[in-house]
Amino acid sequence: MAAPARSRRDRPAGGAPGVSGARRAKPPAWLAAAVRAPLSPGGIDDVIRALRRAAPSWRPTAVAEVAAEERDPFRVLVACLLSLRTQDTTTRVAARRLFGVADSPATIVGLSPRRIEELIFPVGFYRTKARTLRALCRQLLDRFAGRVPAELDTLLTLPGVGRKTANLVVTVGFGKPGICVDTHVHRISNRLGFVRAATPERTELALRAKLPPRHWIGYNDLLVAFGQNVCRPLSPHCSRCPVAELCHRVGVARAR
């Protein structure tokens, strides 16, 4: 005999029929504390609006410039890899020089590691990056017919690709929702008082829980440009900051 149908009232709230609330995973304690930071989602709306008004006066990031020239996920991926531990001024020149010679997985694989080193010098760890780029391009050809995958988890299987790079490719390269957290985004999100998180990895998870999804795609580019131009790591320019009245200035001991 078939079991009687369960009424809507019998079903656990917020879950599928037959899944008890006790079995749903609870967020870790650190995440609950991280999202209880004082700046609200409404407050971050005001911050982002103010930063967007000020942004045209700042030089965009190197990755944003590459994407603006040609929204090619492969170019974005390569520029991201070159930018790791490298100043944007160096990344811009190196990316332009490399793409002038080779701008596809097949053409990069056709270069020797020594030639790639010459093209990307003096980015940080240029010898290691040359080998990584060649190995990454080989996998793109062998596994994905030369196309960059658009899924975060798949990107993370490629040589040299961590969460920062993968999220940036997803957002900037493909225009899909994601949150890329580098040192600027980690520092500023905590300094504003929007999250309380000890590491970039925890900041990413806290932002995924608290940041309104409409801000995800542009969040990294906006905060990195803000961090490079105004909200410096040491002695930020609070006297000319467009969000000074909204910022909780967490951890700021000295400002200009």
CSV table of N, CA and C in Angstrom, one decimal, residues 98-247:
chain,number,residue,atom,x,y,z
A,98,LEU,N,53.8,39.5,-25.3
A,98,LEU,CA,53.5,38.1,-25.6
A,98,LEU,C,52.4,37.9,-26.6
A,99,PHE,N,51.3,38.7,-26.5
A,99,PHE,CA,50.2,38.5,-27.4
A,99,PHE,C,50.5,39.0,-28.8
A,100,GLY,N,51.5,39.9,-28.9
A,100,GLY,CA,52.0,40.3,-30.2
A,100,GLY,C,52.6,39.2,-31.0
A,101,VAL,N,53.1,38.2,-30.3
A,101,VAL,CA,53.8,37.0,-30.9
A,101,VAL,C,52.9,35.8,-30.9
A,102,ALA,N,52.2,35.5,-29.8
A,102,ALA,CA,51.4,34.3,-29.6
A,102,ALA,C,50.2,34.7,-28.8
A,103,ASP,N,49.0,34.5,-29.3
A,103,ASP,CA,47.8,34.8,-28.6
A,103,ASP,C,46.7,33.7,-28.6
A,104,SER,N,47.2,32.4,-28.7
A,104,SER,CA,46.3,31.3,-28.6
A,104,SER,C,47.1,30.1,-28.0
A,105,PRO,N,46.4,29.1,-27.5
A,105,PRO,CA,47.1,28.0,-26.9
A,105,PRO,C,48.0,27.3,-27.9
A,106,ALA,N,47.6,27.2,-29.2
A,106,ALA,CA,48.5,26.5,-30.2
A,106,ALA,C,49.7,27.3,-30.4
A,107,THR,N,49.6,28.6,-30.5
A,107,THR,CA,50.8,29.4,-30.8
A,107,THR,C,51.8,29.5,-29.6
A,108,ILE,N,51.2,29.5,-28.4
A,108,ILE,CA,52.1,29.5,-27.3
A,108,ILE,C,52.8,28.2,-27.1
A,109,VAL,N,52.1,27.1,-27.3
A,109,VAL,CA,52.8,25.7,-27.3
A,109,VAL,C,53.9,25.6,-28.3
A,110,GLY,N,53.7,26.4,-29.4
A,110,GLY,CA,54.7,26.3,-30.5
A,110,GLY,C,56.0,27.1,-30.1
A,111,LEU,N,56.0,27.8,-29.0
A,111,LEU,CA,57.2,28.6,-28.6
A,111,LEU,C,58.0,27.7,-27.6
A,112,SER,N,59.3,27.9,-27.6
A,112,SER,CA,60.1,27.3,-26.6
A,112,SER,C,59.9,28.0,-25.2
A,113,PRO,N,60.2,27.3,-24.1
A,113,PRO,CA,60.1,27.9,-22.8
A,113,PRO,C,61.0,29.1,-22.7
A,114,ARG,N,62.2,29.1,-23.4
A,114,ARG,CA,63.1,30.2,-23.3
A,114,ARG,C,62.5,31.4,-24.1
A,115,ARG,N,61.9,31.2,-25.2
A,115,ARG,CA,61.3,32.3,-25.9
A,115,ARG,C,60.1,32.9,-25.1
A,116,ILE,N,59.3,32.1,-24.4
A,116,ILE,CA,58.2,32.6,-23.6
A,116,ILE,C,58.8,33.5,-22.5
A,117,GLU,N,59.9,33.0,-21.9
A,117,GLU,CA,60.6,33.7,-20.8
A,117,GLU,C,61.0,35.1,-21.3
A,118,GLU,N,61.6,35.2,-22.5
A,118,GLU,CA,62.0,36.4,-23.1
A,118,GLU,C,60.9,37.4,-23.3
A,119,LEU,N,59.7,36.8,-23.7
A,119,LEU,CA,58.6,37.7,-24.0
A,119,LEU,C,57.9,38.2,-22.7
A,120,ILE,N,57.9,37.5,-21.6
A,120,ILE,CA,57.2,37.9,-20.4
A,120,ILE,C,58.1,38.5,-19.4
A,121,PHE,N,59.4,38.5,-19.5
A,121,PHE,CA,60.3,39.1,-18.6
A,121,PHE,C,60.0,40.6,-18.5
A,122,PRO,N,60.0,41.2,-17.3
A,122,PRO,CA,60.4,40.8,-16.0
A,122,PRO,C,59.3,40.5,-15.1
A,123,VAL,N,58.2,39.8,-15.5
A,123,VAL,CA,57.2,39.5,-14.5
A,123,VAL,C,57.8,38.6,-13.4
A,124,GLY,N,57.2,38.6,-12.2
A,124,GLY,CA,57.7,37.8,-11.2
A,124,GLY,C,57.6,36.3,-11.5
A,125,PHE,N,58.7,35.6,-11.2
A,125,PHE,CA,58.8,34.2,-11.4
A,125,PHE,C,58.6,33.8,-12.9
A,126,TYR,N,59.2,34.6,-13.7
A,126,TYR,CA,59.0,34.5,-15.2
A,126,TYR,C,59.4,33.1,-15.7
A,127,ARG,N,60.4,32.5,-15.2
A,127,ARG,CA,60.8,31.2,-15.7
A,127,ARG,C,59.7,30.2,-15.3
A,128,THR,N,59.3,30.2,-14.1
A,128,THR,CA,58.2,29.2,-13.7
A,128,THR,C,57.0,29.5,-14.5
A,129,LYS,N,56.6,30.8,-14.7
A,129,LYS,CA,55.4,31.1,-15.4
A,129,LYS,C,55.5,30.7,-16.8
A,130,ALA,N,56.7,30.8,-17.4
A,130,ALA,CA,56.8,30.3,-18.8
A,130,ALA,C,56.5,28.8,-19.0
A,131,ARG,N,57.0,28.0,-18.0
A,131,ARG,CA,56.7,26.6,-18.1
A,131,ARG,C,55.3,26.3,-17.8
A,132,THR,N,54.7,27.1,-16.8
A,132,THR,CA,53.3,26.9,-16.5
A,132,THR,C,52.4,27.2,-17.7
A,133,LEU,N,52.7,28.3,-18.3
A,133,LEU,CA,51.9,28.8,-19.5
A,133,LEU,C,51.9,27.7,-20.6
A,134,ARG,N,53.0,27.2,-20.8
A,134,ARG,CA,53.1,26.1,-21.9
A,134,ARG,C,52.4,24.9,-21.5
A,135,ALA,N,52.5,24.5,-20.2
A,135,ALA,CA,51.7,23.3,-19.8
A,135,ALA,C,50.2,23.5,-19.8
A,136,LEU,N,49.8,24.7,-19.4
A,136,LEU,CA,48.4,25.1,-19.4
A,136,LEU,C,47.8,25.0,-20.8
A,137,CYS,N,48.6,25.6,-21.7
A,137,CYS,CA,48.1,25.6,-23.1
A,137,CYS,C,48.0,24.2,-23.7
A,138,ARG,N,49.0,23.4,-23.3
A,138,ARG,CA,48.9,22.0,-23.8
A,138,ARG,C,47.7,21.3,-23.3
A,139,GLN,N,47.3,21.5,-22.0
A,139,GLN,CA,46.1,20.9,-21.5
A,139,GLN,C,44.8,21.5,-22.2
A,140,LEU,N,44.8,22.8,-22.4
A,140,LEU,CA,43.7,23.4,-23.1
A,140,LEU,C,43.5,22.7,-24.5
A,141,LEU,N,44.6,22.4,-25.2
A,141,LEU,CA,44.5,21.8,-26.5
A,141,LEU,C,44.1,20.3,-26.4
A,142,ASP,N,44.7,19.6,-25.4
A,142,ASP,CA,44.4,18.2,-25.3
A,142,ASP,C,43.0,17.9,-24.7
A,143,ARG,N,42.6,18.7,-23.8
A,143,ARG,CA,41.4,18.4,-23.0
A,143,ARG,C,40.1,19.2,-23.5
A,144,PHE,N,40.4,20.4,-24.0
A,144,PHE,CA,39.2,21.3,-24.3
A,144,PHE,C,39.3,21.9,-25.7
A,145,ALA,N,40.0,21.2,-26.6
A,145,ALA,CA,40.1,21.7,-28.0
A,145,ALA,C,40.5,23.1,-28.1
A,146,GLY,N,41.4,23.5,-27.2
A,146,GLY,CA,41.9,24.9,-27.3
A,146,GLY,C,41.0,26.0,-26.6
A,147,ARG,N,39.9,25.6,-26.1
A,147,ARG,CA,39.0,26.6,-25.5
A,147,ARG,C,39.2,26.6,-24.0
A,148,VAL,N,39.0,27.8,-23.4
A,148,VAL,CA,39.1,28.0,-21.9
A,148,VAL,C,37.7,27.5,-21.3
A,149,PRO,N,37.7,26.6,-20.4
A,149,PRO,CA,36.4,26.3,-19.8
A,149,PRO,C,35.9,27.4,-18.9
A,150,ALA,N,34.5,27.5,-18.9
A,150,ALA,CA,33.9,28.6,-18.2
A,150,ALA,C,33.4,28.2,-16.8
A,151,GLU,N,33.7,27.0,-16.3
A,151,GLU,CA,33.3,26.5,-15.0
A,151,GLU,C,34.4,26.7,-14.0
A,152,LEU,N,34.2,27.2,-12.9
A,152,LEU,CA,35.2,27.4,-11.8
A,152,LEU,C,35.9,26.1,-11.5
A,153,ASP,N,35.2,25.0,-11.2
A,153,ASP,CA,35.8,23.8,-10.8
A,153,ASP,C,36.7,23.2,-11.9
A,154,THR,N,36.3,23.4,-13.1
A,154,THR,CA,37.2,22.9,-14.2
A,154,THR,C,38.4,23.7,-14.4
A,155,LEU,N,38.3,25.0,-14.3
A,155,LEU,CA,39.4,25.9,-14.4
A,155,LEU,C,40.5,25.6,-13.3
A,156,LEU,N,40.0,25.2,-12.1
A,156,LEU,CA,40.9,24.9,-11.0
A,156,LEU,C,41.8,23.6,-11.3
A,157,THR,N,41.4,22.8,-12.3
A,157,THR,CA,42.2,21.6,-12.6
A,157,THR,C,43.4,22.0,-13.6
A,158,LEU,N,43.4,23.2,-14.0
A,158,LEU,CA,44.5,23.6,-15.0
A,158,LEU,C,45.8,24.0,-14.2
A,159,PRO,N,47.0,23.8,-14.8
A,159,PRO,CA,48.2,24.1,-14.2
A,159,PRO,C,48.3,25.6,-13.8
A,160,GLY,N,48.7,25.9,-12.6
A,160,GLY,CA,48.9,27.3,-12.2
A,160,GLY,C,47.6,28.1,-11.9
A,161,VAL,N,46.5,27.5,-12.0
A,161,VAL,CA,45.2,28.2,-11.8
A,161,VAL,C,44.7,28.0,-10.4
A,162,GLY,N,44.7,29.0,-9.5
A,162,GLY,CA,44.1,29.0,-8.2
A,162,GLY,C,42.7,29.7,-8.2
A,163,ARG,N,42.1,29.8,-7.1
A,163,ARG,CA,40.8,30.4,-7.0
A,163,ARG,C,40.7,31.8,-7.5
A,164,LYS,N,41.8,32.6,-7.1
A,164,LYS,CA,41.7,34.0,-7.6
A,164,LYS,C,41.7,34.1,-9.1
A,165,THR,N,42.6,33.4,-9.8
A,165,THR,CA,42.6,33.4,-11.2
A,165,THR,C,41.3,32.8,-11.8
A,166,ALA,N,40.9,31.7,-11.3
A,166,ALA,CA,39.7,31.0,-11.8
A,166,ALA,C,38.5,31.9,-11.7
A,167,ASN,N,38.3,32.6,-10.6
A,167,ASN,CA,37.2,33.5,-10.4
A,167,ASN,C,37.3,34.7,-11.3
A,168,LEU,N,38.5,35.2,-11.6
A,168,LEU,CA,38.6,36.3,-12.4
A,168,LEU,C,38.3,36.0,-13.9
A,169,VAL,N,38.7,34.8,-14.3
A,169,VAL,CA,38.4,34.3,-15.7
A,169,VAL,C,36.9,34.2,-15.8
A,170,VAL,N,36.2,33.6,-14.8
A,170,VAL,CA,34.8,33.4,-14.8
A,170,VAL,C,34.1,34.8,-14.9
A,171,THR,N,34.5,35.8,-14.1
A,171,THR,CA,33.8,37.0,-14.1
A,171,THR,C,34.2,38.0,-15.2
A,172,VAL,N,35.5,38.2,-15.4
A,172,VAL,CA,35.9,39.1,-16.4
A,172,VAL,C,35.9,38.5,-17.8
A,173,GLY,N,36.3,37.2,-17.9
A,173,GLY,CA,36.4,36.6,-19.2
A,173,GLY,C,35.1,36.2,-19.8
A,174,PHE,N,34.2,35.7,-18.9
A,174,PHE,CA,32.9,35.1,-19.4
A,174,PHE,C,31.7,36.0,-18.9
A,175,GLY,N,31.9,36.9,-18.0
A,175,GLY,CA,30.8,37.7,-17.5
A,175,GLY,C,29.8,36.9,-16.7
A,176,LYS,N,30.3,35.9,-16.0
A,176,LYS,CA,29.4,35.1,-15.2
A,176,LYS,C,29.7,35.4,-13.7
A,177,PRO,N,28.7,35.2,-12.9
A,177,PRO,CA,28.8,35.6,-11.4
A,177,PRO,C,29.9,34.8,-10.8
A,178,GLY,N,30.7,35.5,-10.0
A,178,GLY,CA,31.8,34.9,-9.2
A,178,GLY,C,32.4,36.0,-8.4
A,179,ILE,N,33.2,35.6,-7.4
A,179,ILE,CA,33.8,36.6,-6.5
A,179,ILE,C,35.3,36.3,-6.5
A,180,CYS,N,36.1,37.1,-7.0
A,180,CYS,CA,37.6,37.0,-7.0
A,180,CYS,C,38.2,37.8,-5.9
A,181,VAL,N,38.8,37.1,-5.0
A,181,VAL,CA,39.4,37.8,-3.8
A,181,VAL,C,40.9,37.7,-3.9
A,182,ASP,N,41.6,38.9,-4.0
A,182,ASP,CA,43.0,39.0,-3.9
A,182,ASP,C,43.3,39.8,-2.7
A,183,THR,N,44.6,40.2,-2.5
A,183,THR,CA,44.9,40.9,-1.3
A,183,THR,C,44.2,42.2,-1.2
A,184,HIS,N,43.9,42.9,-2.3
A,184,HIS,CA,43.2,44.2,-2.2
A,184,HIS,C,41.7,44.0,-1.7
A,185,VAL,N,41.1,43.0,-2.4
A,185,VAL,CA,39.7,42.7,-2.0
A,185,VAL,C,39.6,42.2,-0.6
A,186,HIS,N,40.5,41.4,-0.2
A,186,HIS,CA,40.5,40.9,1.2
A,186,HIS,C,40.7,42.0,2.2
A,187,ARG,N,41.7,42.9,1.9
A,187,ARG,CA,42.0,44.0,2.9
A,187,ARG,C,40.9,45.0,2.9
A,188,ILE,N,40.4,45.4,1.8
A,188,ILE,CA,39.4,46.5,1.8
A,188,ILE,C,38.0,46.0,2.3
A,189,SER,N,37.6,44.8,1.9
A,189,SER,CA,36.3,44.3,2.4
A,189,SER,C,36.3,44.2,4.0
A,190,ASN,N,37.5,43.9,4.6
A,190,ASN,CA,37.6,43.9,6.0
A,190,ASN,C,37.7,45.3,6.6
A,191,ARG,N,38.5,46.1,5.9
A,191,ARG,CA,38.7,47.5,6.4
A,191,ARG,C,37.4,48.3,6.4
A,192,LEU,N,36.6,48.1,5.4
A,192,LEU,CA,35.3,48.8,5.3
A,192,LEU,C,34.4,48.3,6.5
A,193,GLY,N,34.6,47.1,7.0
A,193,GLY,CA,33.7,46.6,8.0
A,193,GLY,C,32.6,45.8,7.4
A,194,PHE,N,32.8,45.3,6.2
A,194,PHE,CA,31.7,44.6,5.5
A,194,PHE,C,31.8,43.1,5.9
A,195,VAL,N,33.0,42.6,6.1
A,195,VAL,CA,33.2,41.2,6.6
A,195,VAL,C,34.3,41.2,7.6
A,196,ARG,N,34.3,40.1,8.4
A,196,ARG,CA,35.4,39.9,9.4
A,196,ARG,C,36.0,38.6,9.1
A,197,ALA,N,37.1,38.5,8.3
A,197,ALA,CA,37.7,37.2,7.9
A,197,ALA,C,39.2,37.3,8.0
A,198,ALA,N,39.8,36.2,8.4
A,198,ALA,CA,41.3,36.2,8.6
A,198,ALA,C,42.1,36.0,7.3
A,199,THR,N,41.5,35.3,6.3
A,199,THR,CA,42.2,35.0,5.1
A,199,THR,C,41.4,35.3,3.9
A,200,PRO,N,42.1,35.4,2.7
A,200,PRO,CA,41.3,35.7,1.5
A,200,PRO,C,40.3,34.6,1.2
A,201,GLU,N,40.6,33.3,1.5
A,201,GLU,CA,39.7,32.2,1.3
A,201,GLU,C,38.4,32.4,2.1
A,202,ARG,N,38.6,32.8,3.4
A,202,ARG,CA,37.4,33.0,4.2
A,202,ARG,C,36.6,34.3,3.8
A,203,THR,N,37.4,35.3,3.3
A,203,THR,CA,36.7,36.5,2.8
A,203,THR,C,35.9,36.2,1.6
A,204,GLU,N,36.3,35.3,0.7
A,204,GLU,CA,35.5,34.9,-0.4
A,204,GLU,C,34.2,34.3,0.0
A,205,LEU,N,34.3,33.3,0.9
A,205,LEU,CA,33.1,32.6,1.4
A,205,LEU,C,32.1,33.6,2.1
A,206,ALA,N,32.7,34.5,2.9
A,206,ALA,CA,31.9,35.5,3.6
A,206,ALA,C,31.2,36.4,2.6
A,207,LEU,N,31.9,36.8,1.5
A,207,LEU,CA,31.3,37.7,0.5
A,207,LEU,C,30.2,36.9,-0.3
A,208,ARG,N,30.4,35.6,-0.5
A,208,ARG,CA,29.4,34.9,-1.2
A,208,ARG,C,28.1,34.8,-0.4
A,209,ALA,N,28.3,34.8,0.9
A,209,ALA,CA,27.1,34.8,1.8
A,209,ALA,C,26.4,36.1,2.0
A,210,LYS,N,27.2,37.2,1.9
A,210,LYS,CA,26.7,38.5,2.2
A,210,LYS,C,26.5,39.5,1.1
A,211,LEU,N,27.4,39.5,0.1
A,211,LEU,CA,27.5,40.5,-0.9
A,211,LEU,C,26.3,40.2,-1.9
A,212,PRO,N,25.5,41.2,-2.2
A,212,PRO,CA,24.4,41.1,-3.1
A,212,PRO,C,24.9,40.6,-4.5
A,213,PRO,N,24.3,39.5,-5.1
A,213,PRO,CA,24.8,39.0,-6.3
A,213,PRO,C,25.0,39.9,-7.5
A,214,ARG,N,24.3,41.0,-7.5
A,214,ARG,CA,24.4,42.0,-8.6
A,214,ARG,C,25.8,42.7,-8.6
A,215,HIS,N,26.5,42.6,-7.5
A,215,HIS,CA,27.8,43.2,-7.4
A,215,HIS,C,28.9,42.3,-7.6
A,216,TRP,N,28.7,41.0,-7.7
A,216,TRP,CA,29.8,40.0,-7.8
A,216,TRP,C,30.7,40.2,-8.9
A,217,ILE,N,30.2,40.4,-10.1
A,217,ILE,CA,31.1,40.4,-11.3
A,217,ILE,C,32.1,41.6,-11.3
A,218,GLY,N,31.7,42.7,-10.9
A,218,GLY,CA,32.6,43.9,-10.9
A,218,GLY,C,33.3,44.2,-9.7
A,219,TYR,N,33.1,43.4,-8.6
A,219,TYR,CA,33.6,43.7,-7.3
A,219,TYR,C,35.1,43.7,-7.3
A,220,ASN,N,35.7,42.7,-7.8
A,220,ASN,CA,37.2,42.7,-7.8
A,220,ASN,C,37.8,43.8,-8.5
A,221,ASP,N,37.4,44.1,-9.7
A,221,ASP,CA,38.0,45.1,-10.5
A,221,ASP,C,37.9,46.5,-9.9
A,222,LEU,N,36.7,46.7,-9.3
A,222,LEU,CA,36.5,48.0,-8.6
A,222,LEU,C,37.3,48.2,-7.4
A,223,LEU,N,37.4,47.1,-6.5
A,223,LEU,CA,38.2,47.3,-5.3
A,223,LEU,C,39.7,47.2,-5.6
A,224,VAL,N,40.1,46.5,-6.6
A,224,VAL,CA,41.6,46.5,-6.9
A,224,VAL,C,42.0,47.9,-7.3
A,225,ALA,N,41.2,48.5,-8.2
A,225,ALA,CA,41.6,49.8,-8.7
A,225,ALA,C,41.5,50.8,-7.5
A,226,PHE,N,40.5,50.7,-6.7
A,226,PHE,CA,40.4,51.5,-5.5
A,226,PHE,C,41.6,51.4,-4.6
A,227,GLY,N,42.1,50.1,-4.4
A,227,GLY,CA,43.2,49.8,-3.5
A,227,GLY,C,44.5,50.3,-4.1
A,228,GLN,N,44.6,50.3,-5.4
A,228,GLN,CA,45.9,50.7,-6.1
A,228,GLN,C,46.0,52.3,-6.1
A,229,ASN,N,44.8,52.9,-6.1
A,229,ASN,CA,44.8,54.4,-6.3
A,229,ASN,C,44.6,55.1,-5.0
A,230,VAL,N,43.8,54.6,-4.1
A,230,VAL,CA,43.4,55.4,-2.9
A,230,VAL,C,43.6,54.6,-1.6
A,231,CYS,N,43.0,53.4,-1.5
A,231,CYS,CA,43.0,52.7,-0.2
A,231,CYS,C,44.2,51.8,-0.1
A,232,ARG,N,45.3,52.4,0.0
A,232,ARG,CA,46.6,51.7,0.0
A,232,ARG,C,46.8,50.8,1.3
A,233,PRO,N,47.6,49.8,1.2
A,233,PRO,CA,47.7,48.9,2.4
A,233,PRO,C,48.2,49.7,3.7
A,234,LEU,N,49.2,50.5,3.5
A,234,LEU,CA,49.7,51.3,4.6
A,234,LEU,C,49.4,52.8,4.4
A,235,SER,N,48.9,53.5,5.4
A,235,SER,CA,48.6,54.9,5.3
A,235,SER,C,47.7,55.2,4.1
A,236,PRO,N,46.5,54.7,4.1
A,236,PRO,CA,45.5,55.0,3.0
A,236,PRO,C,45.2,56.5,2.9
A,237,HIS,N,44.8,56.9,1.7
A,237,HIS,CA,44.4,58.3,1.5
A,237,HIS,C,43.0,58.6,1.9
A,238,CYS,N,42.8,58.5,3.2
A,238,CYS,CA,41.4,58.7,3.7
A,238,CYS,C,40.9,60.1,3.5
A,239,SER,N,41.8,61.1,3.4
A,239,SER,CA,41.4,62.5,3.2
A,239,SER,C,40.7,62.7,1.9
A,240,ARG,N,41.0,61.9,0.9
A,240,ARG,CA,40.4,62.0,-0.4
A,240,ARG,C,39.6,60.8,-0.9
A,241,CYS,N,39.2,60.0,0.1
A,241,CYS,CA,38.5,58.8,-0.2
A,241,CYS,C,37.0,59.0,-0.4
A,242,PRO,N,36.5,58.5,-1.5
A,242,PRO,CA,35.1,58.8,-1.8
A,242,PRO,C,34.1,58.1,-0.9
A,243,VAL,N,34.6,57.1,-0.1
A,243,VAL,CA,33.7,56.4,0.8
A,243,VAL,C,34.1,56.6,2.3
A,244,ALA,N,34.8,57.6,2.6
A,244,ALA,CA,35.4,57.8,4.0
A,244,ALA,C,34.3,57.9,5.0
A,245,GLU,N,33.1,58.5,4.7
A,245,GLU,CA,32.0,58.6,5.6
A,245,GLU,C,31.3,57.2,5.9
A,246,LEU,N,31.5,56.3,5.0
A,246,LEU,CA,30.8,55.0,5.1
A,246,LEU,C,31.7,53.9,5.6
A,247,CYS,N,33.0,54.2,5.6
A,247,CYS,CA,34.0,53.2,6.0
A,247,CYS,C,34.2,53.1,7.5
